[in-house]
CSV table of N, CA and C in Angstrom, one decimal:
chain,number,residue,atom,x,y,z
A,189,MET,N,-36.4,34.0,-20.4
A,189,MET,CA,-37.6,34.7,-20.9
A,189,MET,C,-38.8,34.2,-20.2
A,190,ILE,N,-39.4,33.1,-20.8
A,190,ILE,CA,-40.6,32.6,-20.2
A,190,ILE,C,-40.4,31.1,-19.8
A,191,ARG,N,-39.4,31.0,-18.9
A,191,ARG,CA,-39.1,29.7,-18.4
A,191,ARG,C,-40.2,29.1,-17.6
A,192,ARG,N,-41.1,29.9,-17.1
A,192,ARG,CA,-42.2,29.3,-16.3
A,192,ARG,C,-43.2,28.6,-17.1
A,193,LEU,N,-43.4,29.1,-18.3
A,193,LEU,CA,-44.5,28.5,-19.2
A,193,LEU,C,-43.9,27.4,-20.1
A,194,SER,N,-42.7,27.5,-20.4
A,194,SER,CA,-42.1,26.5,-21.3
A,194,SER,C,-40.8,25.9,-20.8
A,195,HIS,N,-40.5,24.7,-21.2
A,195,HIS,CA,-39.2,24.1,-20.8
A,195,HIS,C,-38.6,23.5,-22.0
A,196,SER,N,-37.3,23.5,-22.0
A,196,SER,CA,-36.5,23.0,-23.2
A,196,SER,C,-36.5,21.4,-23.2
A,197,ARG,N,-36.8,20.9,-24.4
A,197,ARG,CA,-36.7,19.4,-24.5
A,197,ARG,C,-35.3,19.1,-25.0
A,198,PRO,N,-34.9,17.8,-24.8
A,198,PRO,CA,-33.5,17.4,-25.2
A,198,PRO,C,-33.2,17.6,-26.7
A,199,ASP,N,-34.2,17.6,-27.5
A,199,ASP,CA,-34.0,17.8,-29.0
A,199,ASP,C,-33.9,19.3,-29.3
A,200,GLY,N,-34.2,20.2,-28.3
A,200,GLY,CA,-34.0,21.6,-28.6
A,200,GLY,C,-35.3,22.3,-28.7
A,201,SER,N,-36.4,21.6,-29.0
A,201,SER,CA,-37.7,22.2,-29.1
A,201,SER,C,-38.3,22.5,-27.8
A,202,THR,N,-39.2,23.4,-27.7
A,202,THR,CA,-39.9,23.7,-26.4
A,202,THR,C,-41.3,23.3,-26.4
A,203,THR,N,-41.8,22.8,-25.3
A,203,THR,CA,-43.2,22.4,-25.1
A,203,THR,C,-43.7,23.1,-23.8
A,204,ARG,N,-45.0,23.4,-23.8
A,204,ARG,CA,-45.5,24.0,-22.7
A,204,ARG,C,-45.8,23.0,-21.5
A,205,VAL,N,-45.5,23.5,-20.3
A,205,VAL,CA,-45.7,22.6,-19.2
A,205,VAL,C,-47.2,22.4,-19.0
A,206,GLY,N,-47.6,21.1,-18.8
A,206,GLY,CA,-49.0,20.8,-18.5
A,206,GLY,C,-49.6,20.0,-19.7
A,207,VAL,N,-48.9,20.1,-20.9
A,207,VAL,CA,-49.4,19.4,-22.0
A,207,VAL,C,-48.7,18.0,-22.1
A,208,THR,N,-49.5,17.0,-22.1
A,208,THR,CA,-48.9,15.6,-22.1
A,208,THR,C,-48.3,15.3,-23.4
A,209,ARG,N,-47.2,14.7,-23.4
A,209,ARG,CA,-46.5,14.4,-24.7
A,209,ARG,C,-47.2,13.3,-25.5
A,210,ARG,N,-48.1,12.6,-24.8
A,210,ARG,CA,-48.9,11.6,-25.5
A,210,ARG,C,-50.0,12.2,-26.3
A,211,SER,N,-50.4,13.4,-26.0
A,211,SER,CA,-51.5,14.1,-26.7
A,211,SER,C,-51.2,14.3,-28.1
A,212,PRO,N,-52.1,13.8,-29.0
A,212,PRO,CA,-52.0,13.9,-30.5
A,212,PRO,C,-52.2,15.4,-30.9
A,213,PHE,N,-52.8,16.2,-30.0
A,213,PHE,CA,-53.1,17.6,-30.4
A,213,PHE,C,-52.0,18.5,-29.9
A,214,MET,N,-50.9,17.9,-29.5
A,214,MET,CA,-49.8,18.8,-29.0
A,214,MET,C,-49.2,19.5,-30.2
A,215,GLY,N,-49.2,20.8,-30.2
A,215,GLY,CA,-48.6,21.6,-31.2
A,215,GLY,C,-49.7,22.1,-32.2
A,216,MET,N,-50.8,21.5,-32.2
A,216,MET,CA,-51.9,21.9,-33.1
A,216,MET,C,-52.3,23.4,-32.8
A,217,GLU,N,-52.3,23.7,-31.5
A,217,GLU,CA,-52.7,25.1,-31.2
A,217,GLU,C,-51.7,26.1,-31.8
A,218,GLU,N,-50.4,25.8,-31.7
A,218,GLU,CA,-49.4,26.7,-32.2
A,218,GLU,C,-49.6,26.8,-33.7
A,219,VAL,N,-49.8,25.6,-34.4
A,219,VAL,CA,-49.9,25.6,-35.8
A,219,VAL,C,-51.1,26.4,-36.3
A,220,LEU,N,-52.2,26.2,-35.6
A,220,LEU,CA,-53.5,27.0,-36.0
A,220,LEU,C,-53.3,28.4,-35.7
A,221,ARG,N,-52.6,28.8,-34.6
A,221,ARG,CA,-52.4,30.2,-34.3
A,221,ARG,C,-51.5,30.8,-35.4
A,222,GLN,N,-50.4,30.2,-35.8
A,222,GLN,CA,-49.5,30.7,-36.8
A,222,GLN,C,-50.3,30.8,-38.1
A,223,TRP,N,-51.1,29.8,-38.5
A,223,TRP,CA,-51.8,29.9,-39.7
A,223,TRP,C,-52.8,31.0,-39.7
A,224,TRP,N,-53.5,31.2,-38.6
A,224,TRP,CA,-54.4,32.3,-38.4
A,224,TRP,C,-53.7,33.7,-38.6
A,225,TRP,N,-52.6,33.8,-37.9
A,225,TRP,CA,-51.8,35.1,-38.0
A,225,TRP,C,-51.3,35.3,-39.4
A,226,MET,N,-50.9,34.3,-40.1
A,226,MET,CA,-50.4,34.4,-41.5
A,226,MET,C,-51.5,34.8,-42.4
A,227,SER,N,-52.7,34.2,-42.3
A,227,SER,CA,-53.8,34.5,-43.1
A,227,SER,C,-54.3,35.9,-42.8
A,228,HIS,N,-54.3,36.3,-41.5
A,228,HIS,CA,-54.8,37.6,-41.1
A,228,HIS,C,-53.9,38.7,-41.7
A,229,LEU,N,-52.5,38.5,-41.6
A,229,LEU,CA,-51.6,39.5,-42.1
A,229,LEU,C,-51.7,39.6,-43.6
A,230,ALA,N,-51.9,38.4,-44.3
A,230,ALA,CA,-52.0,38.4,-45.7
A,230,ALA,C,-53.2,39.2,-46.2
A,231,LEU,N,-54.3,39.0,-45.5
A,231,LEU,CA,-55.6,39.6,-45.8
A,231,LEU,C,-55.5,41.1,-45.6
A,232,THR,N,-54.9,41.5,-44.4
A,232,THR,CA,-54.7,42.9,-44.1
A,232,THR,C,-53.8,43.6,-45.1
A,233,THR,N,-52.7,42.9,-45.5
A,233,THR,CA,-51.8,43.5,-46.5
A,233,THR,C,-52.5,43.7,-47.8
A,234,LEU,N,-53.3,42.7,-48.2
A,234,LEU,CA,-54.0,42.8,-49.5
A,234,LEU,C,-55.0,44.0,-49.4
A,235,LEU,N,-55.8,44.1,-48.3
A,235,LEU,CA,-56.7,45.2,-48.2
A,235,LEU,C,-56.0,46.6,-48.2
A,236,MET,N,-54.9,46.7,-47.5
A,236,MET,CA,-54.1,47.9,-47.5
A,236,MET,C,-53.6,48.2,-48.9
A,237,HIS,N,-53.1,47.2,-49.6
A,237,HIS,CA,-52.6,47.4,-50.9
A,237,HIS,C,-53.7,47.9,-51.9
A,238,GLN,N,-54.8,47.3,-51.8
A,238,GLN,CA,-55.9,47.7,-52.7
A,238,GLN,C,-56.4,49.1,-52.3
A,239,ARG,N,-56.4,49.5,-51.1
A,239,ARG,CA,-56.8,50.8,-50.6
A,239,ARG,C,-55.8,51.8,-51.1
A,240,LEU,N,-54.5,51.5,-51.0
A,240,LEU,CA,-53.4,52.4,-51.5
A,240,LEU,C,-53.5,52.6,-53.0
A,241,CYS,N,-53.8,51.5,-53.7
A,241,CYS,CA,-53.9,51.6,-55.2
A,241,CYS,C,-55.2,52.4,-55.6
A,242,GLY,N,-56.1,52.5,-54.7
A,242,GLY,CA,-57.4,53.2,-55.0
A,242,GLY,C,-58.4,52.3,-55.7
A,243,LYS,N,-58.2,51.0,-55.6
A,243,LYS,CA,-59.2,50.1,-56.2
A,243,LYS,C,-60.3,49.8,-55.2
A,244,PRO,N,-61.5,49.7,-55.6
A,244,PRO,CA,-62.6,49.4,-54.7
A,244,PRO,C,-62.6,48.0,-54.1
């Protein structure tokens, strides 16, 4: 798939090439992105639900 951007680690997880393993912020970008997407989807679903129910 995206073998150029990521490589498999011995434990099975994948890390992006170029990010140092010593960096304390490794994985923070993914966590923040997932959290943002989850909150965005939740908010969108809530707005759609309210709109479908006819509530202001």
